[in-house]
Amino acid sequence: TPVMTGSFSLPYEDLAWKNLRDAETQRALFYQIGSSVTGGAVMISVPRIELDNFQPEEVDEISGQTISFFGMLDNQTSSAATNIATSVFRVHCF
């Protein structure tokens, strides 16, 4: 079972996300909360995801798409035994 799963919704533009899913193309995902130098920010990074599902749907009366994904171990560190290497996602504070 994947340690991390999620989904995101976007306006529909073309079949690019569906094609990435069909080709089993691996991607990275980053989500940043905040951007203030004085207040700081947090970023969650998932260095290696694979798209699991592609569903066309309506989002606020606009043709949209929802893409689900699952996280995998980083292929650059998966042979190491450190906490970072065995974590599917990382939290960055700045």
mmCIF file with all atom_site columns, C-alpha atoms in Angstrom:
data_model
loop_
_atom_site.group_PDB
_atom_site.id
_atom_site.type_symbol
_atom_site.label_atom_id
_atom_site.label_alt_id
_atom_site.label_comp_id
_atom_site.label_asym_id
_atom_site.label_entity_id
_atom_site.label_seq_id
_atom_site.pdbx_PDB_ins_code
_atom_site.Cartn_x
_atom_site.Cartn_y
_atom_site.Cartn_z
_atom_site.occupancy
_atom_site.B_iso_or_equiv
_atom_site.pdbx_formal_charge
_atom_site.auth_seq_id
_atom_site.auth_comp_id
_atom_site.auth_asym_id
_atom_site.auth_atom_id
_atom_site.pdbx_PDB_model_num
ATOM 1  C CA . THR A 1 1  ? 0.000   0.000  0.000   1.00 0.00 ? 1  THR A CA 1
ATOM 2  C CA . PRO A 1 2  ? 1.393   3.446  -0.870  1.00 0.00 ? 2  PRO A CA 1
ATOM 3  C CA . VAL A 1 3  ? 2.460   5.507  2.132   1.00 0.00 ? 3  VAL A CA 1
ATOM 4  C CA . MET A 1 4  ? 1.147   8.699  0.538   1.00 0.00 ? 4  MET A CA 1
ATOM 5  C CA . THR A 1 5  ? -1.772  9.287  -1.785  1.00 0.00 ? 5  THR A CA 1
ATOM 6  C CA . GLY A 1 6  ? -3.510  12.455 -2.902  1.00 0.00 ? 6  GLY A CA 1
ATOM 7  C CA . SER A 1 7  ? -5.286  14.228 -5.694  1.00 0.00 ? 7  SER A CA 1
ATOM 8  C CA . PHE A 1 8  ? -5.530  17.657 -7.267  1.00 0.00 ? 8  PHE A CA 1
ATOM 9  C CA . SER A 1 9  ? -8.014  19.336 -9.600  1.00 0.00 ? 9  SER A CA 1
ATOM 10 C CA . LEU A 1 10 ? -7.225  21.559 -12.566 1.00 0.00 ? 10 LEU A CA 1
ATOM 11 C CA . PRO A 1 11 ? -9.140  23.160 -15.425 1.00 0.00 ? 11 PRO A CA 1
ATOM 12 C CA . TYR A 1 12 ? -9.218  20.822 -18.418 1.00 0.00 ? 12 TYR A CA 1
ATOM 13 C CA . GLU A 1 13 ? -6.805  21.861 -21.183 1.00 0.00 ? 13 GLU A CA 1
ATOM 14 C CA . ASP A 1 14 ? -5.819  18.689 -23.022 1.00 0.00 ? 14 ASP A CA 1
ATOM 15 C CA . LEU A 1 15 ? -4.997  15.017 -22.481 1.00 0.00 ? 15 LEU A CA 1
ATOM 16 C CA . ALA A 1 16 ? -1.483  15.671 -21.123 1.00 0.00 ? 16 ALA A CA 1
ATOM 17 C CA . TRP A 1 17 ? -2.223  14.388 -17.589 1.00 0.00 ? 17 TRP A CA 1
ATOM 18 C CA . LYS A 1 18 ? -4.033  11.328 -18.936 1.00 0.00 ? 18 LYS A CA 1
ATOM 19 C CA . ASN A 1 19 ? -1.118  10.586 -21.258 1.00 0.00 ? 19 ASN A CA 1
ATOM 20 C CA . LEU A 1 20 ? 1.350   10.894 -18.347 1.00 0.00 ? 20 LEU A CA 1
ATOM 21 C CA . ARG A 1 21 ? -0.757  8.453  -16.349 1.00 0.00 ? 21 ARG A CA 1
ATOM 22 C CA . ASP A 1 22 ? -1.005  5.989  -19.248 1.00 0.00 ? 22 ASP A CA 1
ATOM 23 C CA . ALA A 1 23 ? 2.775   6.135  -19.812 1.00 0.00 ? 23 ALA A CA 1
ATOM 24 C CA . GLU A 1 24 ? 3.423   5.673  -16.052 1.00 0.00 ? 24 GLU A CA 1
ATOM 25 C CA . THR A 1 25 ? 5.624   8.769  -16.135 1.00 0.00 ? 25 THR A CA 1
ATOM 26 C CA . GLN A 1 26 ? 7.051   9.676  -12.737 1.00 0.00 ? 26 GLN A CA 1
ATOM 27 C CA . ARG A 1 27 ? 6.875   13.291 -11.594 1.00 0.00 ? 27 ARG A CA 1
ATOM 28 C CA . ALA A 1 28 ? 7.654   15.387 -8.502  1.00 0.00 ? 28 ALA A CA 1
ATOM 29 C CA . LEU A 1 29 ? 5.140   17.387 -6.480  1.00 0.00 ? 29 LEU A CA 1
ATOM 30 C CA . PHE A 1 30 ? 5.745   20.531 -4.400  1.00 0.00 ? 30 PHE A CA 1
ATOM 31 C CA . TYR A 1 31 ? 3.212   22.433 -2.276  1.00 0.00 ? 31 TYR A CA 1
ATOM 32 C CA . GLN A 1 32 ? 4.235   25.709 -0.624  1.00 0.00 ? 32 GLN A CA 1
ATOM 33 C CA . ILE A 1 33 ? 2.266   27.434 2.130   1.00 0.00 ? 33 ILE A CA 1
ATOM 34 C CA . GLY A 1 34 ? 3.295   31.047 2.758   1.00 0.00 ? 34 GLY A CA 1
ATOM 35 C CA . SER A 1 35 ? 6.030   33.138 1.189   1.00 0.00 ? 35 SER A CA 1
ATOM 36 C CA . SER A 1 36 ? 6.858   35.866 3.684   1.00 0.00 ? 36 SER A CA 1
ATOM 37 C CA . VAL A 1 37 ? 10.481  36.476 4.603   1.00 0.00 ? 37 VAL A CA 1
ATOM 38 C CA . THR A 1 38 ? 9.477   37.644 8.081   1.00 0.00 ? 38 THR A CA 1
ATOM 39 C CA . GLY A 1 39 ? 6.645   35.140 8.628   1.00 0.00 ? 39 GLY A CA 1
ATOM 40 C CA . GLY A 1 40 ? 8.343   32.203 6.947   1.00 0.00 ? 40 GLY A CA 1
ATOM 41 C CA . ALA A 1 41 ? 6.860   29.432 4.880   1.00 0.00 ? 41 ALA A CA 1
ATOM 42 C CA . VAL A 1 42 ? 6.499   25.673 4.738   1.00 0.00 ? 42 VAL A CA 1
ATOM 43 C CA . MET A 1 43 ? 6.945   23.530 1.666   1.00 0.00 ? 43 MET A CA 1
ATOM 44 C CA . ILE A 1 44 ? 5.987   19.889 1.303   1.00 0.00 ? 44 ILE A CA 1
ATOM 45 C CA . SER A 1 45 ? 7.908   18.040 -1.389  1.00 0.00 ? 45 SER A CA 1
ATOM 46 C CA . VAL A 1 46 ? 7.255   14.592 -2.779  1.00 0.00 ? 46 VAL A CA 1
ATOM 47 C CA . PRO A 1 47 ? 10.239  13.887 -5.033  1.00 0.00 ? 47 PRO A CA 1
ATOM 48 C CA . ARG A 1 48 ? 8.693   10.894 -6.797  1.00 0.00 ? 48 ARG A CA 1
ATOM 49 C CA . ILE A 1 49 ? 5.014   10.342 -7.588  1.00 0.00 ? 49 ILE A CA 1
ATOM 50 C CA . GLU A 1 50 ? 3.144   8.330  -10.148 1.00 0.00 ? 50 GLU A CA 1
ATOM 51 C CA . LEU A 1 51 ? -0.267  9.353  -11.421 1.00 0.00 ? 51 LEU A CA 1
ATOM 52 C CA . ASP A 1 52 ? -2.900  6.812  -10.470 1.00 0.00 ? 52 ASP A CA 1
ATOM 53 C CA . ASN A 1 53 ? -6.139  8.024  -12.018 1.00 0.00 ? 53 ASN A CA 1
ATOM 54 C CA . PHE A 1 54 ? -7.473  10.698 -14.336 1.00 0.00 ? 54 PHE A CA 1
ATOM 55 C CA . GLN A 1 55 ? -11.110 11.755 -14.100 1.00 0.00 ? 55 GLN A CA 1
ATOM 56 C CA . PRO A 1 56 ? -12.706 14.473 -16.229 1.00 0.00 ? 56 PRO A CA 1
ATOM 57 C CA . GLU A 1 57 ? -15.242 16.426 -14.177 1.00 0.00 ? 57 GLU A CA 1
ATOM 58 C CA . GLU A 1 58 ? -16.880 19.782 -13.828 1.00 0.00 ? 58 GLU A CA 1
ATOM 59 C CA . VAL A 1 59 ? -15.247 22.205 -11.396 1.00 0.00 ? 59 VAL A CA 1
ATOM 60 C CA . ASP A 1 60 ? -17.388 25.305 -10.699 1.00 0.00 ? 60 ASP A CA 1
ATOM 61 C CA . GLU A 1 61 ? -19.148 24.921 -14.064 1.00 0.00 ? 61 GLU A CA 1
ATOM 62 C CA . ILE A 1 62 ? -15.804 24.743 -15.867 1.00 0.00 ? 62 ILE A CA 1
ATOM 63 C CA . SER A 1 63 ? -14.630 21.594 -17.576 1.00 0.00 ? 63 SER A CA 1
ATOM 64 C CA . GLY A 1 64 ? -12.004 20.202 -15.245 1.00 0.00 ? 64 GLY A CA 1
ATOM 65 C CA . GLN A 1 65 ? -9.992  17.156 -14.342 1.00 0.00 ? 65 GLN A CA 1
ATOM 66 C CA . THR A 1 66 ? -9.024  15.457 -11.114 1.00 0.00 ? 66 THR A CA 1
ATOM 67 C CA . ILE A 1 67 ? -5.746  13.586 -11.035 1.00 0.00 ? 67 ILE A CA 1
ATOM 68 C CA . SER A 1 68 ? -4.912  11.214 -8.193  1.00 0.00 ? 68 SER A CA 1
ATOM 69 C CA . PHE A 1 69 ? -1.388  10.077 -7.376  1.00 0.00 ? 69 PHE A CA 1
ATOM 70 C CA . PHE A 1 70 ? 0.655   7.966  -5.003  1.00 0.00 ? 70 PHE A CA 1
ATOM 71 C CA . GLY A 1 71 ? 4.099   8.695  -3.593  1.00 0.00 ? 71 GLY A CA 1
ATOM 72 C CA . MET A 1 72 ? 7.109   6.416  -3.880  1.00 0.00 ? 72 MET A CA 1
ATOM 73 C CA . LEU A 1 73 ? 10.582  6.385  -2.364  1.00 0.00 ? 73 LEU A CA 1
ATOM 74 C CA . ASP A 1 74 ? 13.001  8.794  -3.997  1.00 0.00 ? 74 ASP A CA 1
ATOM 75 C CA . ASN A 1 75 ? 14.956  6.855  -6.622  1.00 0.00 ? 75 ASN A CA 1
ATOM 76 C CA . GLN A 1 76 ? 18.116  8.806  -5.725  1.00 0.00 ? 76 GLN A CA 1
ATOM 77 C CA . THR A 1 77 ? 18.149  7.719  -2.069  1.00 0.00 ? 77 THR A CA 1
ATOM 78 C CA . SER A 1 78 ? 16.141  4.487  -1.921  1.00 0.00 ? 78 SER A CA 1
ATOM 79 C CA . SER A 1 79 ? 19.244  2.351  -1.248  1.00 0.00 ? 79 SER A CA 1
ATOM 80 C CA . ALA A 1 80 ? 20.285  4.408  1.812   1.00 0.00 ? 80 ALA A CA 1
ATOM 81 C CA . ALA A 1 81 ? 19.020  3.729  5.327   1.00 0.00 ? 81 ALA A CA 1
ATOM 82 C CA . THR A 1 82 ? 18.599  7.313  6.604   1.00 0.00 ? 82 THR A CA 1
ATOM 83 C CA . ASN A 1 83 ? 15.286  8.836  7.682   1.00 0.00 ? 83 ASN A CA 1
ATOM 84 C CA . ILE A 1 84 ? 15.297  11.095 4.610   1.00 0.00 ? 84 ILE A CA 1
ATOM 85 C CA . ALA A 1 85 ? 15.907  8.179  2.279   1.00 0.00 ? 85 ALA A CA 1
ATOM 86 C CA . THR A 1 86 ? 13.046  6.134  3.712   1.00 0.00 ? 86 THR A CA 1
ATOM 87 C CA . SER A 1 87 ? 10.555  9.015  3.694   1.00 0.00 ? 87 SER A CA 1
ATOM 88 C CA . VAL A 1 88 ? 8.197   9.485  0.766   1.00 0.00 ? 88 VAL A CA 1
ATOM 89 C CA . PHE A 1 89 ? 7.718   13.207 1.484   1.00 0.00 ? 89 PHE A CA 1
ATOM 90 C CA . ARG A 1 90 ? 9.772   15.976 3.075   1.00 0.00 ? 90 ARG A CA 1
ATOM 91 C CA . VAL A 1 91 ? 8.787   19.110 4.966   1.00 0.00 ? 91 VAL A CA 1
ATOM 92 C CA . HIS A 1 92 ? 10.927  22.237 4.437   1.00 0.00 ? 92 HIS A CA 1
ATOM 93 C CA . CYS A 1 93 ? 10.622  25.216 6.808   1.00 0.00 ? 93 CYS A CA 1
ATOM 94 C CA . PHE A 1 94 ? 12.025  28.612 5.847   1.00 0.00 ? 94 PHE A CA 1
#
